[in-house]
Short mmCIF file of C-alpha atoms in Angstrom, two decimals:
data_model
loop_
_atom_site.label_atom_id
_atom_site.label_comp_id
_atom_site.label_asym_id
_atom_site.label_seq_id
_atom_site.Cartn_x
_atom_site.Cartn_y
_atom_site.Cartn_z
CA UNK A 1228 76.09 125.48 62.90
CA UNK A 1229 75.27 121.83 63.52
CA UNK A 1230 76.96 119.12 61.50
CA UNK A 1231 75.19 115.74 61.61
CA UNK A 1232 76.35 112.44 60.19
CA UNK A 1233 73.59 109.86 60.51
CA UNK A 1234 75.02 106.39 60.20
CA UNK A 1235 71.66 104.95 59.20
CA UNK A 1236 71.94 107.05 56.07
CA UNK A 1237 75.64 106.42 55.58
CA UNK A 1238 75.25 102.68 55.83
CA UNK A 1239 72.50 102.61 53.23
CA UNK A 1240 74.41 104.56 50.60
CA UNK A 1241 78.10 103.96 51.26
CA UNK A 1242 79.68 100.99 49.53
CA UNK A 1243 83.17 101.35 50.98
CA UNK A 1244 82.46 100.17 54.52
CA UNK A 1245 84.84 97.45 55.64
CA UNK A 1246 84.38 94.22 57.52
CA UNK A 1247 84.29 94.87 61.24
CA UNK A 1248 86.94 93.85 63.76
CA UNK A 1249 88.89 95.39 66.62
CA UNK A 1250 91.73 96.51 64.33
CA UNK A 1251 89.75 98.03 61.47
CA UNK A 1252 87.00 100.59 62.12
CA UNK A 1253 83.63 100.07 60.50
CA UNK A 1254 83.45 103.78 59.84
CA UNK A 1255 85.71 106.79 60.45
CA UNK A 1256 84.48 110.37 60.78
CA UNK A 1257 87.01 113.20 60.60
CA UNK A 1258 86.80 115.99 63.17
CA UNK A 1259 89.30 118.19 61.38
CA UNK A 1260 88.57 121.91 61.85
CA UNK A 1261 85.69 121.13 64.24
CA UNK A 1262 87.57 122.54 67.28
CA UNK A 1263 86.04 120.04 69.68
CA UNK A 1264 85.89 121.18 73.32
CA UNK A 1265 83.47 118.56 74.65
CA UNK A 1266 82.60 114.95 73.77
CA UNK A 1267 79.31 113.28 74.74
CA UNK A 1268 79.07 109.52 74.04
CA UNK A 1269 76.37 106.96 74.83
CA UNK A 1270 76.30 103.32 73.75
CA UNK A 1271 74.83 100.01 74.91
CA UNK A 1272 77.29 97.18 75.38
CA UNK A 1273 80.23 98.57 73.44
CA UNK A 1274 83.44 100.12 74.71
CA UNK A 1275 84.44 103.79 74.64
CA UNK A 1276 88.11 104.69 74.25
CA UNK A 1277 89.33 108.29 74.05
CA UNK A 1278 92.78 109.79 73.53
CA UNK A 1279 93.92 113.39 73.66
CA UNK A 1280 97.24 112.67 71.96
CA UNK A 1281 96.07 112.27 68.37
CA UNK A 1282 97.46 114.38 65.54
CA UNK A 1283 94.28 113.87 63.51
CA UNK A 1284 91.01 114.34 65.47
CA UNK A 1285 88.42 111.74 64.47
CA UNK A 1286 85.79 109.25 65.60
CA UNK A 1287 86.07 105.57 64.75
CA UNK A 1288 83.09 103.22 65.03
CA UNK A 1289 83.53 99.48 65.65
CA UNK A 1290 80.62 97.06 65.30
CA UNK A 1291 80.46 93.40 66.24
CA UNK A 1292 77.85 90.80 66.92
CA UNK A 1293 77.33 90.01 70.58
CA UNK A 1294 79.85 87.58 72.01
CA UNK A 1295 82.55 89.01 69.67
CA UNK A 1296 80.96 87.16 66.78
CA UNK A 1297 82.05 88.39 63.35
CA UNK A 1298 79.02 88.65 61.09
CA UNK A 1299 78.85 89.33 57.35
CA UNK A 1300 78.75 93.02 56.49
CA UNK A 1301 75.32 92.67 54.90
CA UNK A 1302 73.82 91.22 58.10
CA UNK A 1303 75.37 93.96 60.25
CA UNK A 1304 73.99 96.63 57.94
CA UNK A 1305 70.54 95.04 57.92
CA UNK A 1306 70.39 94.94 61.73
CA UNK A 1307 71.62 98.53 61.97
CA UNK A 1308 69.00 99.79 59.56
CA UNK A 1309 66.22 97.85 61.24
CA UNK A 1310 67.00 98.14 64.95
CA UNK A 1311 69.54 100.87 65.70
CA UNK A 1312 69.92 104.60 65.68
CA UNK A 1313 73.59 105.46 65.28
CA UNK A 1314 74.54 109.11 64.99
CA UNK A 1315 77.57 111.39 65.19
CA UNK A 1316 77.07 115.15 65.29
CA UNK A 1317 79.01 118.31 66.10
CA UNK A 1318 77.62 121.66 67.19
CA UNK A 1319 79.50 124.65 68.62
CA UNK A 1320 82.50 122.52 69.55
CA UNK A 1321 80.47 119.69 71.13
CA UNK A 1322 80.80 116.19 69.70
CA UNK A 1323 77.85 113.85 70.25
CA UNK A 1324 78.14 110.15 69.39
CA UNK A 1325 75.27 107.84 70.28
CA UNK A 1326 74.24 104.26 69.54
CA UNK A 1327 70.75 103.22 70.61
CA UNK A 1328 68.58 100.17 70.06
CA UNK A 1329 65.34 101.83 68.93
CA UNK A 1330 63.27 98.71 69.58
CA UNK A 1331 64.91 97.69 72.86
CA UNK A 1332 65.49 94.36 71.17
CA UNK A 1333 65.97 91.66 73.79
CA UNK A 1334 67.13 89.01 71.30
CA UNK A 1335 70.72 88.65 72.48
CA UNK A 1336 71.73 86.64 69.44
CA UNK A 1337 70.68 89.48 67.16
CA UNK A 1338 72.16 92.31 69.22
CA UNK A 1339 75.13 94.39 68.16
CA UNK A 1340 78.03 95.74 70.17
CA UNK A 1341 78.73 99.28 68.93
CA UNK A 1342 81.95 100.85 70.20
CA UNK A 1343 83.66 104.19 69.74
CA UNK A 1344 87.27 105.29 69.63
CA UNK A 1345 87.69 109.04 69.88
CA UNK A 1346 90.80 111.05 69.04
CA UNK A 1347 90.31 114.51 70.52
CA UNK A 1348 92.18 117.67 71.47
CA UNK A 1349 93.96 117.23 74.81
CA UNK A 1350 91.97 120.09 76.36
CA UNK A 1351 88.54 118.58 75.57
CA UNK A 1352 86.09 117.51 78.29
CA UNK A 1353 84.34 114.12 78.13
CA UNK A 1354 81.01 112.62 79.24
CA UNK A 1355 80.77 108.88 78.52
CA UNK A 1356 78.21 106.18 79.41
CA UNK A 1357 78.12 102.54 78.27
CA UNK A 1358 75.91 99.82 79.69
CA UNK A 1359 78.56 97.11 79.67
CA UNK A 1360 81.78 97.83 77.82
CA UNK A 1361 85.10 99.14 79.05
CA UNK A 1362 86.09 102.81 79.14
CA UNK A 1363 89.62 104.04 78.49
CA UNK A 1364 90.81 107.63 78.77
CA UNK A 1365 94.35 108.89 78.12
CA UNK A 1366 96.42 112.01 77.49
CA UNK A 1367 94.07 114.83 78.49
CA UNK A 1368 95.00 118.07 80.23
CA UNK A 1369 92.24 120.27 81.59
CA UNK A 1370 88.47 120.08 81.33
CA UNK A 1371 86.27 117.64 83.24
CA UNK A 1372 85.85 113.92 82.64
CA UNK A 1373 82.75 111.98 83.70
CA UNK A 1374 82.42 108.33 82.67
CA UNK A 1375 80.26 105.38 83.74
CA UNK A 1376 79.96 101.73 82.73
CA UNK A 1377 77.56 99.18 84.16
CA UNK A 1378 80.04 96.34 84.15
CA UNK A 1379 83.20 97.00 82.19
CA UNK A 1380 86.63 98.04 83.39
CA UNK A 1381 88.03 101.58 83.63
CA UNK A 1382 91.54 102.51 82.50
CA UNK A 1383 92.71 106.12 82.92
CA UNK A 1384 96.25 107.26 82.10
CA UNK A 1385 98.06 110.59 81.81
CA UNK A 1386 95.10 112.82 82.64
CA UNK A 1387 95.59 116.14 84.43
CA UNK A 1388 92.01 117.26 85.11
CA UNK A 1389 88.90 116.67 87.21
CA UNK A 1390 87.95 112.99 86.91
CA UNK A 1391 84.87 111.09 88.07
CA UNK A 1392 84.71 107.46 86.90
CA UNK A 1393 82.26 104.74 87.98
CA UNK A 1394 81.88 101.05 87.11
CA UNK A 1395 79.30 98.74 88.62
CA UNK A 1396 81.58 95.73 88.66
CA UNK A 1397 84.77 96.04 86.66
CA UNK A 1398 88.33 96.73 87.73
CA UNK A 1399 90.01 100.16 87.67
CA UNK A 1400 93.55 101.03 86.59
CA UNK A 1401 94.84 104.59 87.06
CA UNK A 1402 98.31 105.89 86.20
CA UNK A 1403 99.79 109.41 86.03
CA UNK A 1404 96.69 111.33 87.06
CA UNK A 1405 96.54 114.75 88.69
CA UNK A 1406 94.13 117.26 90.26
CA UNK A 1407 90.72 116.03 91.49
CA UNK A 1408 90.26 112.27 91.05
CA UNK A 1409 87.28 110.08 92.03
CA UNK A 1410 87.13 106.44 90.88
CA UNK A 1411 84.55 103.94 92.12
CA UNK A 1412 83.72 100.28 91.45
CA UNK A 1413 81.04 98.13 93.04
CA UNK A 1414 83.13 94.98 93.04
CA UNK A 1415 86.39 95.09 91.13
CA UNK A 1416 89.94 95.82 92.24
CA UNK A 1417 91.63 99.22 91.96
CA UNK A 1418 95.26 99.92 91.09
CA UNK A 1419 96.42 103.54 91.25
CA UNK A 1420 99.98 104.77 90.81
CA UNK A 1421 102.19 107.75 89.91
CA UNK A 1422 99.42 110.25 90.66
CA UNK A 1423 98.89 113.34 92.77
CA UNK A 1424 96.14 115.64 93.96
CA UNK A 1425 92.83 115.05 95.71
CA UNK A 1426 92.31 111.31 95.16
CA UNK A 1427 89.29 109.20 96.17
CA UNK A 1428 89.23 105.46 95.41
CA UNK A 1429 86.34 103.21 96.44
CA UNK A 1430 85.48 99.55 95.84
CA UNK A 1431 82.73 97.52 97.46
CA UNK A 1432 84.67 94.28 97.45
CA UNK A 1433 87.94 94.27 95.55
CA UNK A 1434 91.52 94.90 96.59
CA UNK A 1435 93.34 98.25 96.50
CA UNK A 1436 96.91 98.73 95.29
CA UNK A 1437 98.40 102.21 95.77
CA UNK A 1438 101.87 103.19 94.59
CA UNK A 1439 103.71 106.50 94.22
CA UNK A 1440 100.79 108.72 95.21
CA UNK A 1441 101.03 112.24 96.59
CA UNK A 1442 98.38 114.55 98.04
CA UNK A 1443 95.12 114.06 99.92
CA UNK A 1444 94.24 110.40 99.39
CA UNK A 1445 91.20 108.42 100.50
CA UNK A 1446 90.88 104.70 99.68
CA UNK A 1447 88.32 102.20 100.94
CA UNK A 1448 87.10 98.67 100.24
CA UNK A 1449 84.33 96.68 101.87
CA UNK A 1450 86.23 93.42 101.82
CA UNK A 1451 89.55 93.33 100.01
CA UNK A 1452 93.14 93.89 101.05
CA UNK A 1453 95.00 97.20 100.77
CA UNK A 1454 98.64 97.60 99.74
CA UNK A 1455 100.36 100.99 99.65
CA UNK A 1456 103.93 101.95 98.79
CA UNK A 1457 105.65 105.33 98.52
CA UNK A 1458 102.71 107.50 99.58
CA UNK A 1459 103.34 111.14 100.51
CA UNK A 1460 100.69 113.41 102.03
CA UNK A 1461 97.54 112.60 103.97
CA UNK A 1462 96.29 109.05 103.49
CA UNK A 1463 93.08 107.50 104.79
CA UNK A 1464 92.74 103.80 103.87
CA UNK A 1465 90.18 101.37 105.28
CA UNK A 1466 88.88 97.86 104.62
CA UNK A 1467 86.06 95.96 106.27
CA UNK A 1468 87.78 92.60 106.10
CA UNK A 1469 91.20 92.35 104.47
CA UNK A 1470 94.79 92.90 105.51
CA UNK A 1471 96.64 96.21 105.16
CA UNK A 1472 100.29 96.67 104.19
CA UNK A 1473 101.75 100.18 104.02
CA UNK A 1474 105.43 100.76 103.18
CA UNK A 1475 107.43 103.98 102.82
CA UNK A 1476 104.63 106.28 103.96
CA UNK A 1477 105.31 110.00 104.54
CA UNK A 1478 102.96 112.44 106.26
CA UNK A 1479 99.67 111.65 107.97
CA UNK A 1480 98.08 108.20 108.02
CA UNK A 1481 94.73 106.87 109.20
CA UNK A 1482 94.15 103.22 108.37
CA UNK A 1483 92.19 100.29 109.73
CA UNK A 1484 90.55 96.94 109.10
CA UNK A 1485 87.79 94.97 110.76
CA UNK A 1486 89.50 91.63 110.32
CA UNK A 1487 93.11 91.50 109.12
CA UNK A 1488 96.70 92.23 110.10
CA UNK A 1489 98.08 95.74 109.61
CA UNK A 1490 101.73 96.40 108.74
CA UNK A 1491 102.89 100.02 108.50
CA UNK A 1492 106.33 101.52 107.87
CA UNK A 1493 106.50 105.30 108.13
CA UNK A 1494 109.53 107.17 106.74
CA UNK A 1495 108.38 110.69 107.63
CA UNK A 1496 105.96 111.80 110.34
CA UNK A 1497 103.68 114.82 110.26
CA UNK A 1498 100.75 115.38 112.64
CA UNK A 1499 99.32 111.90 113.22
CA UNK A 1500 99.45 108.15 112.61
CA UNK A 1501 96.24 106.27 113.47
CA UNK A 1502 96.18 102.48 112.98
CA UNK A 1503 93.55 100.02 114.16
CA UNK A 1504 92.31 96.47 113.62
CA UNK A 1505 89.37 94.72 115.23
CA UNK A 1506 90.61 91.16 114.85
CA UNK A 1507 94.27 91.01 113.77
CA UNK A 1508 97.62 92.30 114.93
CA UNK A 1509 99.63 95.43 114.14
CA UNK A 1510 103.27 95.89 113.17
CA UNK A 1511 104.23 99.56 113.29
CA UNK A 1512 107.69 100.73 112.18
CA UNK A 1513 108.50 104.40 112.83
CA UNK A 1514 111.51 106.71 112.26
CA UNK A 1515 113.92 106.70 115.20
CA UNK A 1516 114.58 109.80 117.26
CA UNK A 1517 111.28 111.58 116.58
CA UNK A 1518 109.16 113.37 119.17
CA UNK A 1519 105.85 111.52 119.62
CA UNK A 1520 102.74 111.17 121.76
CA UNK A 1521 102.16 107.41 122.05
CA UNK A 1522 98.74 105.86 122.67
CA UNK A 1523 98.96 102.10 122.06
CA UNK A 1524 96.78 99.17 123.08
CA UNK A 1525 96.60 95.45 122.25
CA UNK A 1526 96.41 91.99 123.75
CA UNK A 1527 100.17 92.18 124.11
CA UNK A 1528 102.52 95.03 123.19
CA UNK A 1529 106.16 94.58 122.24
CA UNK A 1530 108.34 97.63 121.60
CA UNK A 1531 111.91 98.52 120.83
CA UNK A 1532 113.65 100.52 123.55
CA UNK A 1533 111.74 103.74 124.27
CA UNK A 1534 114.38 106.43 124.84
CA UNK A 1535 113.51 109.64 126.68
CA UNK A 1536 110.00 108.34 127.42
CA UNK A 1537 107.67 109.55 130.14
CA UNK A 1538 104.39 107.78 130.75
CA UNK A 1539 102.84 104.38 131.26
CA UNK A 1540 104.13 101.03 129.98
CA UNK A 1541 102.04 97.91 130.63
CA UNK A 1542 101.70 94.54 128.95
CA UNK A 1543 98.67 95.69 126.96
CA UNK A 1544 98.99 99.49 127.09
CA UNK A 1545 101.59 102.14 126.31
CA UNK A 1546 100.71 105.78 126.83
CA UNK A 1547 103.06 108.74 127.12
CA UNK A 1548 105.55 111.06 125.44
CA UNK A 1549 108.77 110.40 123.55
CA UNK A 1550 111.24 113.29 123.62
CA UNK A 1551 108.68 115.62 125.12
CA UNK A 1552 105.84 114.74 122.75
CA UNK A 1553 105.01 115.53 119.14
CA UNK A 1554 103.35 113.50 116.39
CA UNK A 1555 100.28 111.68 117.70
CA UNK A 1556 100.72 107.90 117.32
CA UNK A 1557 97.57 105.90 118.06
CA UNK A 1558 97.36 102.15 117.47
CA UNK A 1559 94.63 99.71 118.53
CA UNK A 1560 94.89 95.93 118.11
CA UNK A 1561 91.64 94.98 119.80
CA UNK A 1562 92.27 91.23 119.80
CA UNK A 1563 95.84 90.84 118.57
CA UNK A 1564 99.45 91.73 119.30
CA UNK A 1565 101.03 95.11 118.65
CA UNK A 1566 104.69 95.34 117.72
CA UNK A 1567 106.30 98.82 117.72
CA UNK A 1568 109.69 99.12 116.01
CA UNK A 1569 112.03 101.98 115.09
CA UNK A 1570 114.40 102.32 112.15
#
């Protein structure tokens, strides 16, 4: 059975609605006994925040004038009744919450920002879209989570599930995520930490900060710097123009930049380490005493003592085997110096 709460009707006949601000909801709808398994939310300009840790499932609606202007309740209600369709419904475990400008009103001064806070079961799936506000997601386990904003930030914490989040220009913050993770921004920075699984992070121009990640990790930016610390698994990290700093890396690494310096410190080797830069230098620090196949090139190469090495050592080229060969180490500094160290 479908349960529908039309806010156009509620606002006309309910006298207990409160003044709107970010601390007090304009309206609260209980989801008690609804057994929500999926949440579908669409709004224009407002934020969407969802938590799976709530004791009391509910939807809270927040309404403001554009530019965070606080308007009298009567004016808000008049604009809602005249220009907006605002509805919350539940059917067979699916929650639908939508806010739509029925007239596509282009008068910015008379537009409303309609936001939702959702308190859901931790196992629920989510599907969120907002044209400009931020999206926050926390404390979910299981299900799938798809969310998109045209310009706001994304913040995702404590989610163990399949995640696909996209923003056209805002920043992304991710903490304590697991399983299958894809986060993309067209221009903001990305910070990801304390997470594991299959992780894909992409920005078209911002920086990347990676910390305490484990699994199969891919990270790329078209122009910002990349910093990684305490990464375990298989990491692929590339930038088209910034510097790269990787510290305490375990496993396999492939990283490169078209225009900056690359600094890498590996603490455990697996099958390969592949480092390159088109315009800067490389500092590569590897565990001592490991068997390796070295393939290094640069304008000038400086190395610590190579013990039990067989192969070629030139000013700009080192190629051969350490201790009979093992992990493939390839480094290319096309127009800079390469410094190989051991610890």
